[in-house]
Amino acid sequence: MIKLKVFRKNIENFENKNVFYAIRDKSIFKNKKILIAGGGDSALDWTNELSKDSNVTLIHRRKEFRAAPDSVSKMQELETKGKIKFIKGQIKKISKIQDSRIMLEYENDDEKSNIEVDYLLPFFGLKMELGPIAEWGLNLHENLIKVDTEKFQTSTPSIFAIGDINWYPGKLKLILSGFHESALMAQEVFKYCFPDKKNIFRYTTSSKELQKKLGV
Amino acid sequence: MPKLIITDRSGKKSEIEYDSNFTLMETLRDNGYDIEASCGGCCACATCHVYIDEKWTNRLKDMDDEEESMLDQAFDVKNNSRLSCQIELSEELDGIEIEIAPE
């Protein structure tokens, strides 16, 4: 899973310089002008948090937010007090301007405007994409990882893939299948983790040892 | 059988017949259109985003909060944006025109 980009064009050139999809060190935002995009928990939580030490503007395509009601009221309170700004709109373009600042063009009901900031923090959720895994040299099938159906091992021994990320003939994207894949995979992984131990197959319904481990 | 008119991402228009037992997303996917629909149709992603021709938007059932919230994750959302997995293709929609939104 990778973070959803705010838009497609030209954003890569700004990533990890002016654009961050996750925050590791919030001190870099101190006294800076920041645009936060999105309407979920991450967007609202960071708007509220960073408003303490930064000049924060929140941009979202509508006035309703899917974030927790408590964070939404906090944000609205900050807006009323003039501690943050809220813009209704969608970001369309990014460009570089002097002093390492960036300019964002956004649209609201076909009306275009610009905002100049130091940082853009888009929080739009996650997207199913392989990301860096695509470069690991594993055999792929249409952006999914090929596995065998005995061990759910990839083309590189000791790397396994289960769930929606894998592909094999007859693959069904079901939670049920995910559990089945994990059980078979675990049998093989056991050999890698404990090469000297014997794996004894047991059921939780009858094994006293497993029941003890589970506390039932 | 009722029909729907689709404009794909390259701008090519085509007409396909549909079965009113399926959603718009299922119909597009099963006809080989490039629509990701990664969550499989349970309104948990925004990868089946389409635009509905303005003439038809009022004839569809209103969007619920869940669909509107998921659209927050889509690109280029317009007033006629919908998630195709939430559109049930009834017989009355015969002739509906839709466009697949950019990826």
GROMACS .gro file of N, CA, C and O in nm, chain A residues 33 35-36 42 47-48 53 65 83 88 96-97 112 136 154 166 212:
model
   68
   33LYS      N    1   0.476   2.802   0.655
   33LYS     CA    2   0.341   2.807   0.602
   33LYS      C    3   0.310   2.672   0.536
   33LYS      O    4   0.383   2.626   0.449
   35LEU      N    5   0.020   2.383   0.381
   35LEU     CA    6  -0.113   2.352   0.328
   35LEU      C    7  -0.137   2.203   0.351
   35LEU      O    8  -0.059   2.119   0.307
   36ILE      N    9  -0.244   2.172   0.423
   36ILE     CA   10  -0.281   2.032   0.448
   36ILE      C   11  -0.403   2.001   0.364
   36ILE      O   12  -0.500   2.078   0.363
   42SER      N   13  -0.623   1.187   0.955
   42SER     CA   14  -0.484   1.237   0.949
   42SER      C   15  -0.483   1.386   0.916
   42SER      O   16  -0.411   1.462   0.980
   47THR      N   17  -0.375   1.913   1.116
   47THR     CA   18  -0.414   2.055   1.111
   47THR      C   19  -0.418   2.109   1.253
   47THR      O   20  -0.360   2.214   1.283
   48ASN      N   21  -0.485   2.035   1.342
   48ASN     CA   22  -0.498   2.081   1.480
   48ASN      C   23  -0.363   2.086   1.551
   48ASN      O   24  -0.332   2.181   1.621
   53ASP      N   25   0.231   2.570   1.615
   53ASP     CA   26   0.359   2.634   1.583
   53ASP      C   27   0.375   2.675   1.438
   53ASP      O   28   0.481   2.721   1.397
   65PHE      N   29  -1.658   1.657   0.665
   65PHE     CA   30  -1.534   1.582   0.683
   65PHE      C   31  -1.565   1.443   0.735
   65PHE      O   32  -1.655   1.427   0.816
   83LYS      N   33  -0.689   3.089   1.398
   83LYS     CA   34  -0.560   3.019   1.413
   83LYS      C   35  -0.525   2.937   1.289
   83LYS      O   36  -0.409   2.905   1.266
   88LYS      N   37  -1.220   2.566   0.066
   88LYS     CA   38  -1.294   2.459  -0.001
   88LYS      C   39  -1.243   2.453  -0.144
   88LYS      O   40  -1.247   2.554  -0.216
   96LYS      N   41   0.720   2.547  -0.860
   96LYS     CA   42   0.824   2.595  -0.769
   96LYS      C   43   0.834   2.746  -0.781
   96LYS      O   44   0.824   2.802  -0.889
   97ILE      N   45   0.852   2.811  -0.667
   97ILE     CA   46   0.885   2.952  -0.673
   97ILE      C   47   1.010   2.978  -0.590
   97ILE      O   48   1.067   2.885  -0.535
  112LYS      N   49  -1.054   2.935  -1.027
  112LYS     CA   50  -0.915   2.900  -0.994
  112LYS      C   51  -0.851   3.003  -0.902
  112LYS      O   52  -0.874   3.122  -0.918
  136TRP      N   53   1.187  -0.523  -0.657
  136TRP     CA   54   1.261  -0.628  -0.586
  136TRP      C   55   1.302  -0.744  -0.676
  136TRP      O   56   1.369  -0.836  -0.630
  154THR      N   57   0.717  -1.653  -0.336
  154THR     CA   58   0.738  -1.579  -0.461
  154THR      C   59   0.851  -1.643  -0.539
  154THR      O   60   0.906  -1.745  -0.498
  166ASN      N   61  -0.117  -1.101  -0.399
  166ASN     CA   62  -0.059  -1.210  -0.478
  166ASN      C   63  -0.150  -1.254  -0.592
  166ASN      O   64  -0.267  -1.215  -0.601
  212LYS      N   65  -0.336  -2.379   2.594
  212LYS     CA   66  -0.264  -2.310   2.700
  212LYS      C   67  -0.205  -2.179   2.646
  212LYS      O   68  -0.215  -2.073   2.708
   0.00000   0.00000   0.00000
